[in-house]
Amino acid sequence: MKLRPVAFFTKKTRTMAAFTPEAFKKEFIAILDYWGKYGPDPEKGGFYGRVSYENQPVKDSPRSVVLTGRLLWTFSLAHRLLKEAKYLTLADRAYQQLVKNFIDSEHGGVYWSVNADGSPLETKKQIYGNAFAMYGLAEYYRVTHFKPALEKAQSLFEVIEKHAFDPVNGGYREAFARDWSPTDDYILSKSPWNKSMNTHLHLVEAYTNLYSVWPDAKLKKQTAGMLDAIITHIVNPKTETMQLFFDEKWKAKDHIVSFGHDIEASWLLFETAEILHDEKLIARMKKKSIAMAIAASKGLGPDGALNYEYDPETKHTQTDRSWWVAAEQLVGFYNAYQLTKDAQFKTKAEKSWDYIVNEFVDHERGEWFGTVKEDGTPVKGDKINFWKCPYHNARACAEMWRRLGKA
């Protein structure tokens, strides 16, 4: 009797990723090379607003200020660390796109998005978008010393302080119409929830980067004040996790836990305290950073990756793994290890990197998958779009390269 062949089904082979400075530098360069190859638009200038999973540009796609600002920051950082002219050329391209198409010369600030031809599309003044424009401009000035770039970053600071800062309750309002008049179209939330965790996290990041190249007294005061507002109002002292949306007086809308933002904030906020050179703030933030990293650890799956978010009211966990969350947990857990010397955090960082190399890095087409399902299946989404950018993963690799002593 002829026997039927037995089929064996095995999981894909995994290799333990090298947790070395050289490995992080290599992936940093790989990410940069992908964006240098597939991002630039040779016809309309600047960078495409969308590139498909198959690395094909969607030529008429709108361009967002978030992506443009992040590209400006990333390639400026790349030139600073790697000293290669090609990265400065790409930073110049992003700078020209930002200045030519996004800056509102009439009312100040930057538009949220423009059409592929550079004409204004969504002209609202989203503070989140203005933050990333400032973030990129400050980094570009750091490497070029091009004074107009600093002046543009300074003007963004002034217009944000004029219109968005809440002198009564502290913190910053979410969004405005083009002329900075009130609006309830906030993109990230709706009225009356006119303050958000996400905007404050990235605005304090932008202010911190600007302070690194422009140590202005008012800027320092406002940055420290914003950090205090985040710790006081946004981070829930009972759970050490951040709440997402608030009204004018910091009443929280819900208590959804965003694990990626929590671990990202755990290291970004400590970095702010360090750059401000405020010893009391550093000591306070060190304790908070460690507590936030411990709290975020509750979102880890057995595979070493963080789930996306958790709703304590419905007890529902969104189990998708996201590229940006993976990048931030790598740095966040390693930062916690550096602060505590507790080996458990280093292990979590190592497992984060192992998951990234084996599940997120697209070894065939380049860059990282945006989303991976809980079972390890990658979602074949865009490689470039409004939100899919090199900021999180390139930054994570650069940070780890630096933190391991080589950058």
mmCIF file of C-alpha atoms in Angstrom:
data_model
loop_
_atom_site.group_PDB
_atom_site.id
_atom_site.type_symbol
_atom_site.label_atom_id
_atom_site.label_comp_id
_atom_site.label_asym_id
_atom_site.label_seq_id
_atom_site.Cartn_x
_atom_site.Cartn_y
_atom_site.Cartn_z
ATOM 1 C CA MET A 1 0.000 0.000 0.000
ATOM 2 C CA LYS A 2 1.326 3.412 -0.962
ATOM 3 C CA LEU A 3 1.399 5.778 1.976
ATOM 4 C CA ARG A 4 0.080 9.331 1.659
ATOM 5 C CA PRO A 5 2.812 11.934 2.229
ATOM 6 C CA VAL A 6 2.517 13.734 5.537
ATOM 7 C CA ALA A 7 2.415 17.507 5.386
ATOM 8 C CA PHE A 8 4.293 19.353 8.070
ATOM 9 C CA PHE A 9 3.334 22.954 8.831
ATOM 10 C CA THR A 10 5.872 24.966 10.739
ATOM 11 C CA LYS A 11 6.142 28.574 11.745
ATOM 12 C CA LYS A 12 8.591 30.691 9.824
ATOM 13 C CA THR A 13 12.156 30.440 11.022
ATOM 14 C CA ARG A 14 13.135 33.125 13.489
ATOM 15 C CA THR A 15 16.612 34.245 14.324
ATOM 16 C CA MET A 16 17.567 36.166 17.431
ATOM 17 C CA ALA A 17 18.306 39.707 16.305
ATOM 18 C CA ALA A 18 21.715 41.117 17.139
ATOM 19 C CA PHE A 19 21.315 43.777 19.829
ATOM 20 C CA THR A 20 24.395 45.770 18.825
ATOM 21 C CA PRO A 21 25.240 49.319 17.774
ATOM 22 C CA GLU A 22 26.169 48.020 14.322
ATOM 23 C CA ALA A 23 22.764 46.365 13.891
ATOM 24 C CA PHE A 24 20.910 49.556 14.785
ATOM 25 C CA LYS A 25 23.114 51.664 12.530
ATOM 26 C CA LYS A 26 22.550 49.252 9.651
ATOM 27 C CA GLU A 27 18.769 49.391 9.999
ATOM 28 C CA PHE A 28 18.876 53.184 10.414
ATOM 29 C CA ILE A 29 20.665 53.477 7.082
ATOM 30 C CA ALA A 30 18.318 50.943 5.447
ATOM 31 C CA ILE A 31 15.294 53.038 6.444
ATOM 32 C CA LEU A 32 16.936 56.218 5.166
ATOM 33 C CA ASP A 33 17.854 54.559 1.871
ATOM 34 C CA TYR A 34 14.285 53.377 1.360
ATOM 35 C CA TRP A 35 12.914 56.884 1.806
ATOM 36 C CA GLY A 36 15.638 58.369 -0.363
ATOM 37 C CA LYS A 37 14.709 55.957 -3.157
ATOM 38 C CA TYR A 38 10.907 55.871 -3.045
ATOM 39 C CA GLY A 39 9.918 59.125 -1.307
ATOM 40 C CA PRO A 40 11.045 61.985 -3.584
ATOM 41 C CA ASP A 41 8.645 63.214 -6.270
ATOM 42 C CA PRO A 42 10.798 64.110 -9.319
ATOM 43 C CA GLU A 43 7.911 65.799 -11.133
ATOM 44 C CA LYS A 44 6.233 68.034 -8.552
ATOM 45 C CA GLY A 45 9.084 68.313 -6.082
ATOM 46 C CA GLY A 46 9.148 67.440 -2.430
ATOM 47 C CA PHE A 47 7.980 63.991 -1.401
ATOM 48 C CA TYR A 48 5.023 61.862 -2.404
ATOM 49 C CA GLY A 49 2.097 61.861 -0.011
ATOM 50 C CA ARG A 50 1.480 58.164 -0.524
ATOM 51 C CA VAL A 51 3.426 55.121 -1.733
ATOM 52 C CA SER A 52 1.764 51.704 -1.880
ATOM 53 C CA TYR A 53 2.787 48.418 -0.341
ATOM 54 C CA GLU A 54 4.345 47.552 -3.717
ATOM 55 C CA ASN A 55 6.437 50.744 -3.565
ATOM 56 C CA GLN A 56 4.402 52.478 -6.268
ATOM 57 C CA PRO A 57 3.747 56.212 -5.810
ATOM 58 C CA VAL A 58 0.198 57.543 -5.811
ATOM 59 C CA LYS A 59 1.200 60.669 -7.664
ATOM 60 C CA ASP A 60 -1.832 62.844 -7.013
ATOM 61 C CA SER A 61 -2.113 62.046 -3.310
ATOM 62 C CA PRO A 62 -2.252 65.013 -0.900
ATOM 63 C CA ARG A 63 0.783 65.806 1.235
ATOM 64 C CA SER A 64 0.573 66.317 4.987
ATOM 65 C CA VAL A 65 2.555 68.718 7.121
ATOM 66 C CA VAL A 66 3.085 65.916 9.636
ATOM 67 C CA LEU A 67 4.911 63.747 7.104
ATOM 68 C CA THR A 68 6.823 66.712 5.680
ATOM 69 C CA GLY A 69 7.987 67.923 9.086
ATOM 70 C CA ARG A 70 9.011 64.433 10.112
ATOM 71 C CA LEU A 71 10.969 63.947 6.881
ATOM 72 C CA LEU A 72 12.746 67.247 7.466
ATOM 73 C CA TRP A 73 13.678 66.148 10.974
ATOM 74 C CA THR A 74 14.750 62.645 9.941
ATOM 75 C CA PHE A 75 17.076 63.625 7.112
ATOM 76 C CA SER A 76 18.526 66.507 9.125
ATOM 77 C CA LEU A 77 19.285 64.057 11.929
ATOM 78 C CA ALA A 78 20.773 61.615 9.394
ATOM 79 C CA HIS A 79 23.153 64.250 8.114
ATOM 80 C CA ARG A 80 24.135 65.202 11.640
ATOM 81 C CA LEU A 81 24.968 61.607 12.570
ATOM 82 C CA LEU A 82 26.292 60.200 9.306
ATOM 83 C CA LYS A 83 27.783 63.341 7.700
ATOM 84 C CA GLU A 84 26.749 62.310 4.188
ATOM 85 C CA ALA A 85 25.761 64.941 1.632
ATOM 86 C CA LYS A 86 22.876 62.869 0.213
ATOM 87 C CA TYR A 87 20.974 63.192 3.464
ATOM 88 C CA LEU A 88 21.405 66.947 3.520
ATOM 89 C CA THR A 89 20.095 67.064 -0.051
ATOM 90 C CA LEU A 90 16.979 65.211 1.056
ATOM 91 C CA ALA A 91 16.613 67.490 4.080
ATOM 92 C CA ASP A 92 16.851 70.483 1.735
ATOM 93 C CA ARG A 93 14.081 68.957 -0.391
ATOM 94 C CA ALA A 94 11.806 68.593 2.636
ATOM 95 C CA TYR A 95 12.646 72.114 3.818
ATOM 96 C CA GLN A 96 11.721 73.616 0.462
ATOM 97 C CA GLN A 97 8.456 71.682 0.398
ATOM 98 C CA LEU A 98 7.545 72.852 3.892
ATOM 99 C CA VAL A 99 8.420 76.503 3.305
ATOM 100 C CA LYS A 100 6.964 76.784 -0.183
ATOM 101 C CA ASN A 101 3.696 74.915 0.320
ATOM 102 C CA PHE A 102 2.730 74.702 3.969
ATOM 103 C CA ILE A 103 3.613 77.977 5.678
ATOM 104 C CA ASP A 104 0.729 80.433 5.734
ATOM 105 C CA SER A 105 2.379 83.785 4.998
ATOM 106 C CA GLU A 106 -0.853 85.681 5.672
ATOM 107 C CA HIS A 107 -2.024 84.312 9.032
ATOM 108 C CA GLY A 108 1.035 82.460 10.326
ATOM 109 C CA GLY A 109 1.386 78.809 11.195
ATOM 110 C CA VAL A 110 1.205 75.907 8.761
ATOM 111 C CA TYR A 111 -1.597 74.213 6.852
ATOM 112 C CA TRP A 112 -2.581 70.660 7.756
ATOM 113 C CA SER A 113 -2.341 69.423 4.153
ATOM 114 C CA VAL A 114 -1.816 70.518 0.566
ATOM 115 C CA ASN A 115 -2.648 69.031 -2.818
ATOM 116 C CA ALA A 116 0.006 67.260 -4.860
ATOM 117 C CA ASP A 117 0.615 70.484 -6.809
ATOM 118 C CA GLY A 118 1.313 72.349 -3.571
ATOM 119 C CA SER A 119 -1.945 74.312 -3.389
ATOM 120 C CA PRO A 120 -3.608 74.496 0.061
ATOM 121 C CA LEU A 121 -6.069 71.706 0.863
ATOM 122 C CA GLU A 122 -6.906 71.611 4.591
ATOM 123 C CA THR A 123 -5.964 75.049 5.867
ATOM 124 C CA LYS A 124 -6.885 74.539 9.531
ATOM 125 C CA LYS A 125 -4.209 75.290 12.115
ATOM 126 C CA GLN A 126 -3.801 72.002 13.921
ATOM 127 C CA ILE A 127 -1.283 72.472 16.748
ATOM 128 C CA TYR A 128 -0.096 68.891 16.265
ATOM 129 C CA GLY A 129 0.907 69.743 12.679
ATOM 130 C CA ASN A 130 2.548 73.012 13.684
ATOM 131 C CA ALA A 131 4.557 71.079 16.264
ATOM 132 C CA PHE A 132 6.098 68.773 13.675
ATOM 133 C CA ALA A 133 6.918 71.675 11.392
ATOM 134 C CA MET A 134 8.760 73.295 14.312
ATOM 135 C CA TYR A 135 10.444 70.001 15.208
ATOM 136 C CA GLY A 136 11.836 69.609 11.703
ATOM 137 C CA LEU A 137 12.867 73.239 11.306
ATOM 138 C CA ALA A 138 14.812 73.187 14.578
ATOM 139 C CA GLU A 139 16.725 70.063 13.559
ATOM 140 C CA TYR A 140 17.429 71.497 10.104
ATOM 141 C CA TYR A 141 18.841 74.631 11.714
ATOM 142 C CA ARG A 142 20.988 72.486 14.011
ATOM 143 C CA VAL A 143 22.832 70.972 11.048
ATOM 144 C CA THR A 144 22.799 73.887 8.586
ATOM 145 C CA HIS A 145 22.877 77.003 10.819
ATOM 146 C CA PHE A 146 20.567 78.474 8.178
ATOM 147 C CA LYS A 147 19.054 81.400 10.058
ATOM 148 C CA PRO A 148 15.742 81.585 8.132
ATOM 149 C CA ALA A 149 14.952 78.053 9.321
ATOM 150 C CA LEU A 150 15.375 79.124 12.948
ATOM 151 C CA GLU A 151 13.322 82.264 12.345
ATOM 152 C CA LYS A 152 10.475 80.183 10.938
ATOM 153 C CA ALA A 153 10.579 77.855 13.952
ATOM 154 C CA GLN A 154 10.560 80.882 16.260
ATOM 155 C CA SER A 155 7.570 82.367 14.448
ATOM 156 C CA LEU A 156 5.677 79.099 14.953
ATOM 157 C CA PHE A 157 6.461 79.261 18.655
ATOM 158 C CA GLU A 158 5.158 82.806 18.887
ATOM 159 C CA VAL A 159 1.937 82.141 16.978
ATOM 160 C CA ILE A 160 1.212 79.017 19.028
ATOM 161 C CA GLU A 161 1.786 80.918 22.255
ATOM 162 C CA LYS A 162 -0.429 83.754 21.059
ATOM 163 C CA HIS A 163 -3.408 81.652 20.035
ATOM 164 C CA ALA A 164 -3.206 78.183 21.575
ATOM 165 C CA PHE A 165 -1.797 78.628 25.077
ATOM 166 C CA ASP A 166 -4.388 78.604 27.865
ATOM 167 C CA PRO A 167 -3.122 81.064 30.521
ATOM 168 C CA VAL A 168 -5.939 80.213 32.931
ATOM 169 C CA ASN A 169 -5.941 76.402 32.974
ATOM 170 C CA GLY A 170 -2.560 75.694 31.438
ATOM 171 C CA GLY A 171 -1.810 73.587 28.394
ATOM 172 C CA TYR A 172 -2.647 74.184 24.757
ATOM 173 C CA ARG A 173 -5.846 74.135 22.756
ATOM 174 C CA GLU A 174 -6.116 71.656 19.946
ATOM 175 C CA ALA A 175 -6.932 73.425 16.667
ATOM 176 C CA PHE A 176 -8.145 76.586 14.948
ATOM 177 C CA ALA A 177 -9.455 77.777 11.619
ATOM 178 C CA ARG A 178 -6.977 79.168 9.093
ATOM 179 C CA ASP A 179 -7.183 82.667 10.595
ATOM 180 C CA TRP A 180 -6.829 81.242 14.149
ATOM 181 C CA SER A 181 -10.479 81.807 14.951
ATOM 182 C CA PRO A 182 -12.278 79.042 16.932
ATOM 183 C CA THR A 183 -13.268 75.770 15.245
ATOM 184 C CA ASP A 184 -14.692 72.450 16.405
ATOM 185 C CA ASP A 185 -12.976 70.483 13.632
ATOM 186 C CA TYR A 186 -9.972 69.174 15.541
ATOM 187 C CA ILE A 187 -9.167 66.015 13.515
ATOM 188 C CA LEU A 188 -7.891 64.258 16.638
ATOM 189 C CA SER A 189 -10.996 65.022 18.719
ATOM 190 C CA LYS A 190 -14.229 67.031 18.782
ATOM 191 C CA SER A 191 -15.508 69.918 20.916
ATOM 192 C CA PRO A 192 -15.651 70.240 23.893
ATOM 193 C CA TRP A 193 -12.598 67.979 24.098
ATOM 194 C CA ASN A 194 -10.250 70.708 22.980
ATOM 195 C CA LYS A 195 -7.026 69.447 24.596
ATOM 196 C CA SER A 196 -5.350 66.136 23.870
ATOM 197 C CA MET A 197 -2.534 63.964 25.105
ATOM 198 C CA ASN A 198 -1.166 63.478 21.590
ATOM 199 C CA THR A 199 -0.858 67.169 20.819
ATOM 200 C CA HIS A 200 0.811 67.960 24.154
ATOM 201 C CA LEU A 201 3.256 65.069 23.846
ATOM 202 C CA HIS A 202 4.496 66.191 20.449
ATOM 203 C CA LEU A 203 4.331 69.911 21.161
ATOM 204 C CA VAL A 204 6.586 69.511 24.203
ATOM 205 C CA GLU A 205 8.871 67.423 21.992
ATOM 206 C CA ALA A 206 8.999 70.227 19.423
ATOM 207 C CA TYR A 207 9.563 72.913 22.062
ATOM 208 C CA THR A 208 12.365 70.787 23.526
ATOM 209 C CA ASN A 209 14.093 70.455 20.173
ATOM 210 C CA LEU A 210 13.766 74.173 19.528
ATOM 211 C CA TYR A 211 15.205 74.926 22.970
ATOM 212 C CA SER A 212 18.227 72.773 22.090
ATOM 213 C CA VAL A 213 19.184 75.293 19.388
ATOM 214 C CA TRP A 214 17.573 78.418 20.866
ATOM 215 C CA PRO A 215 17.829 78.509 24.696
ATOM 216 C CA ASP A 216 15.304 81.294 25.113
ATOM 217 C CA ALA A 217 14.008 82.056 28.623
ATOM 218 C CA LYS A 218 10.326 82.222 27.643
ATOM 219 C CA LEU A 219 10.630 79.017 25.644
ATOM 220 C CA LYS A 220 12.196 77.263 28.642
ATOM 221 C CA LYS A 221 9.436 78.491 30.947
ATOM 222 C CA GLN A 222 6.678 77.339 28.598
ATOM 223 C CA THR A 223 8.325 73.988 27.968
ATOM 224 C CA ALA A 224 8.706 73.316 31.680
ATOM 225 C CA GLY A 225 5.122 74.431 32.244
ATOM 226 C CA MET A 226 3.847 72.103 29.568
ATOM 227 C CA LEU A 227 5.806 69.195 31.025
ATOM 228 C CA ASP A 228 4.250 69.944 34.414
ATOM 229 C CA ALA A 229 0.770 70.058 32.844
ATOM 230 C CA ILE A 230 1.333 66.658 31.234
ATOM 231 C CA ILE A 231 2.500 65.092 34.478
ATOM 232 C CA THR A 232 -0.249 66.753 36.519
ATOM 233 C CA HIS A 233 -3.277 66.458 34.244
ATOM 234 C CA ILE A 234 -2.617 63.931 31.493
ATOM 235 C CA VAL A 235 -0.824 61.150 33.370
ATOM 236 C CA ASN A 236 -3.312 59.427 35.661
ATOM 237 C CA PRO A 237 -1.558 59.144 39.068
ATOM 238 C CA LYS A 238 -3.531 56.004 39.954
ATOM 239 C CA THR A 239 -2.496 54.028 36.881
ATOM 240 C CA GLU A 240 0.582 55.928 35.593
ATOM 241 C CA THR A 241 -1.012 55.802 32.139
ATOM 242 C CA MET A 242 -2.020 58.816 30.083
ATOM 243 C CA GLN A 243 -5.596 59.880 29.426
ATOM 244 C CA LEU A 244 -6.307 60.935 25.850
ATOM 245 C CA PHE A 245 -8.810 63.814 25.554
ATOM 246 C CA PHE A 246 -9.804 66.691 27.817
ATOM 247 C CA ASP A 247 -11.999 69.741 27.991
ATOM 248 C CA GLU A 248 -10.733 73.235 28.760
ATOM 249 C CA LYS A 249 -10.413 72.510 32.488
ATOM 250 C CA TRP A 250 -8.722 69.100 32.062
ATOM 251 C CA LYS A 251 -11.798 66.953 32.609
ATOM 252 C CA ALA A 252 -10.949 63.641 30.908
ATOM 253 C CA LYS A 253 -13.280 62.189 28.291
ATOM 254 C CA ASP A 254 -12.326 58.536 28.799
ATOM 255 C CA HIS A 255 -9.649 56.271 30.213
ATOM 256 C CA ILE A 256 -8.496 54.305 27.176
ATOM 257 C CA VAL A 257 -4.878 53.190 27.572
ATOM 258 C CA SER A 258 -2.621 53.782 24.559
ATOM 259 C CA PHE A 259 0.381 51.588 25.354
ATOM 260 C CA GLY A 260 2.530 53.035 22.571
ATOM 261 C CA HIS A 261 2.044 56.635 23.636
ATOM 262 C CA ASP A 262 2.697 55.735 27.271
ATOM 263 C CA ILE A 263 6.044 54.072 26.569
ATOM 264 C CA GLU A 264 6.972 56.819 24.099
ATOM 265 C CA ALA A 265 6.218 59.510 26.668
ATOM 266 C CA SER A 266 8.228 57.665 29.311
ATOM 267 C CA TRP A 267 11.467 58.477 27.504
ATOM 268 C CA LEU A 268 10.557 61.675 25.629
ATOM 269 C CA LEU A 269 9.441 63.503 28.765
ATOM 270 C CA PHE A 270 12.574 62.508 30.634
ATOM 271 C CA GLU A 271 14.622 63.801 27.711
ATOM 272 C CA THR A 272 12.822 67.154 28.002
ATOM 273 C CA ALA A 273 13.733 67.451 31.670
ATOM 274 C CA GLU A 274 17.370 66.660 30.866
ATOM 275 C CA ILE A 275 17.614 69.203 28.049
ATOM 276 C CA LEU A 276 16.085 71.891 30.265
ATOM 277 C CA HIS A 277 18.855 71.156 32.835
ATOM 278 C CA ASP A 278 16.367 71.381 35.689
ATOM 279 C CA GLU A 279 17.561 69.034 38.459
ATOM 280 C CA LYS A 280 14.264 69.003 40.352
ATOM 281 C CA LEU A 281 12.374 68.311 37.151
ATOM 282 C CA ILE A 282 14.853 65.586 36.203
ATOM 283 C CA ALA A 283 14.394 63.838 39.561
ATOM 284 C CA ARG A 284 10.622 64.116 39.326
ATOM 285 C CA MET A 285 10.528 62.895 35.755
ATOM 286 C CA LYS A 286 12.875 59.996 36.445
ATOM 287 C CA LYS A 287 10.393 58.521 38.929
ATOM 288 C CA LYS A 288 7.508 59.178 36.562
ATOM 289 C CA SER A 289 9.333 57.656 33.582
ATOM 290 C CA ILE A 290 10.051 54.436 35.440
ATOM 291 C CA ALA A 291 6.475 54.211 36.700
ATOM 292 C CA MET A 292 5.111 54.771 33.194
ATOM 293 C CA ALA A 293 7.386 52.089 31.727
ATOM 294 C CA ILE A 294 6.208 49.621 34.361
ATOM 295 C CA ALA A 295 2.577 50.489 33.600
ATOM 296 C CA ALA A 296 3.106 50.145 29.848
ATOM 297 C CA SER A 297 4.607 46.693 30.402
ATOM 298 C CA LYS A 298 1.114 45.454 31.237
ATOM 299 C CA GLY A 299 0.288 45.771 27.545
ATOM 300 C CA LEU A 300 2.974 43.321 26.419
ATOM 301 C CA GLY A 301 1.913 40.131 24.694
ATOM 302 C CA PRO A 302 3.816 36.847 25.088
ATOM 303 C CA ASP A 303 5.586 37.635 21.802
ATOM 304 C CA GLY A 304 7.261 40.683 23.376
ATOM 305 C CA ALA A 305 5.226 43.244 21.421
ATOM 306 C CA LEU A 306 2.854 45.791 22.908
ATOM 307 C CA ASN A 307 -0.828 45.606 22.132
ATOM 308 C CA TYR A 308 -2.188 48.799 20.627
ATOM 309 C CA GLU A 309 -4.632 49.923 23.305
ATOM 310 C CA TYR A 310 -6.959 48.834 26.089
ATOM 311 C CA ASP A 311 -10.393 50.105 27.115
ATOM 312 C CA PRO A 312 -10.910 49.493 30.865
ATOM 313 C CA GLU A 313 -14.652 50.169 30.569
ATOM 314 C CA THR A 314 -15.347 47.464 27.976
ATOM 315 C CA LYS A 315 -12.329 45.327 28.933
ATOM 316 C CA HIS A 316 -11.462 45.184 25.223
ATOM 317 C CA THR A 317 -7.839 45.006 24.065
ATOM 318 C CA GLN A 318 -6.923 46.094 20.546
ATOM 319 C CA THR A 319 -4.212 43.515 19.825
ATOM 320 C CA ASP A 320 -2.780 44.826 16.559
ATOM 321 C CA ARG A 321 0.938 45.526 16.664
ATOM 322 C CA SER A 322 1.909 48.867 15.108
ATOM 323 C CA TRP A 323 5.277 49.854 13.636
ATOM 324 C CA TRP A 324 5.453 53.058 15.631
ATOM 325 C CA VAL A 325 4.561 51.362 18.904
ATOM 326 C CA ALA A 326 7.261 48.742 18.315
ATOM 327 C CA ALA A 327 9.827 51.467 17.690
ATOM 328 C CA GLU A 328 8.879 53.419 20.808
ATOM 329 C CA GLN A 329 8.805 50.395 23.122
ATOM 330 C CA LEU A 330 12.344 49.554 22.018
ATOM 331 C CA VAL A 331 13.642 52.938 23.183
ATOM 332 C CA GLY A 332 11.277 53.283 26.125
ATOM 333 C CA PHE A 333 12.191 50.001 27.768
ATOM 334 C CA TYR A 334 15.891 50.543 27.173
ATOM 335 C CA ASN A 335 15.603 54.017 28.678
ATOM 336 C CA ALA A 336 13.981 52.435 31.754
ATOM 337 C CA TYR A 337 16.910 50.015 31.939
ATOM 338 C CA GLN A 338 19.375 52.904 31.818
ATOM 339 C CA LEU A 339 17.496 54.690 34.608
ATOM 340 C CA THR A 340 17.155 51.644 36.868
ATOM 341 C CA LYS A 341 19.803 49.090 35.770
ATOM 342 C CA ASP A 342 17.008 46.557 36.177
ATOM 343 C CA ALA A 343 17.737 43.721 33.727
ATOM 344 C CA GLN A 344 14.032 43.059 33.101
ATOM 345 C CA PHE A 345 13.810 46.285 31.104
ATOM 346 C CA LYS A 346 16.828 45.394 28.985
ATOM 347 C CA THR A 347 15.240 42.024 28.252
ATOM 348 C CA LYS A 348 12.037 43.767 27.182
ATOM 349 C CA ALA A 349 14.043 46.027 24.853
ATOM 350 C CA GLU A 350 15.882 43.039 23.383
ATOM 351 C CA LYS A 351 12.616 41.194 22.778
ATOM 352 C CA SER A 352 11.192 44.351 21.191
ATOM 353 C CA TRP A 353 14.070 44.486 18.724
ATOM 354 C CA ASP A 354 13.826 40.777 18.010
ATOM 355 C CA TYR A 355 10.139 41.186 17.188
ATOM 356 C CA ILE A 356 10.862 44.181 14.952
ATOM 357 C CA VAL A 357 13.536 42.388 12.917
ATOM 358 C CA ASN A 358 11.500 39.211 12.501
ATOM 359 C CA GLU A 359 7.996 40.638 12.082
ATOM 360 C CA PHE A 360 8.064 44.308 11.095
ATOM 361 C CA VAL A 361 11.032 44.722 8.770
ATOM 362 C CA ASP A 362 9.987 43.990 5.186
ATOM 363 C CA HIS A 363 13.124 42.195 4.026
ATOM 364 C CA GLU A 364 11.765 41.922 0.483
ATOM 365 C CA ARG A 365 10.369 45.373 -0.327
ATOM 366 C CA GLY A 366 12.104 47.530 2.268
ATOM 367 C CA GLU A 367 10.963 49.641 5.235
ATOM 368 C CA TRP A 368 8.590 48.236 7.879
ATOM 369 C CA PHE A 369 5.049 46.947 7.697
ATOM 370 C CA GLY A 370 2.703 49.446 9.293
ATOM 371 C CA THR A 371 0.636 46.847 11.133
ATOM 372 C CA VAL A 372 1.174 43.225 12.113
ATOM 373 C CA LYS A 373 -1.699 41.143 13.466
ATOM 374 C CA GLU A 374 -1.405 39.357 16.789
ATOM 375 C CA ASP A 375 -0.607 36.078 15.003
ATOM 376 C CA GLY A 376 2.317 37.694 13.178
ATOM 377 C CA THR A 377 0.564 38.253 9.840
ATOM 378 C CA PRO A 378 1.598 41.567 8.249
ATOM 379 C CA VAL A 379 -1.094 43.882 6.915
ATOM 380 C CA LYS A 380 -0.194 44.941 3.386
ATOM 381 C CA GLY A 381 -0.818 48.653 3.783
ATOM 382 C CA ASP A 382 0.920 51.758 2.451
ATOM 383 C CA LYS A 383 4.629 52.158 3.008
ATOM 384 C CA ILE A 384 4.210 55.938 2.910
ATOM 385 C CA ASN A 385 1.139 58.025 3.738
ATOM 386 C CA PHE A 386 -0.108 60.883 5.928
ATOM 387 C CA TRP A 387 1.041 59.060 9.061
ATOM 388 C CA LYS A 388 3.457 56.368 7.851
ATOM 389 C CA CYS A 389 6.818 58.042 8.093
ATOM 390 C CA PRO A 390 10.476 57.377 9.004
ATOM 391 C CA TYR A 391 10.281 59.407 12.206
ATOM 392 C CA HIS A 392 9.505 56.653 14.713
ATOM 393 C CA ASN A 393 11.600 53.800 13.365
ATOM 394 C CA ALA A 394 14.579 55.832 12.128
ATOM 395 C CA ARG A 395 14.637 57.707 15.423
ATOM 396 C CA ALA A 396 14.480 54.479 17.418
ATOM 397 C CA CYS A 397 17.435 53.013 15.535
ATOM 398 C CA ALA A 398 19.421 56.235 15.895
ATOM 399 C CA GLU A 399 18.598 56.419 19.605
ATOM 400 C CA MET A 400 19.687 52.843 20.217
ATOM 401 C CA TRP A 401 22.868 53.363 18.224
ATOM 402 C CA ARG A 402 23.592 56.412 20.379
ATOM 403 C CA ARG A 403 22.604 54.794 23.663
ATOM 404 C CA LEU A 404 24.837 51.825 23.024
ATOM 405 C CA GLY A 405 27.727 54.232 22.698
ATOM 406 C CA LYS A 406 28.432 54.617 19.011
ATOM 407 C CA ALA A 407 26.690 57.800 17.939
#
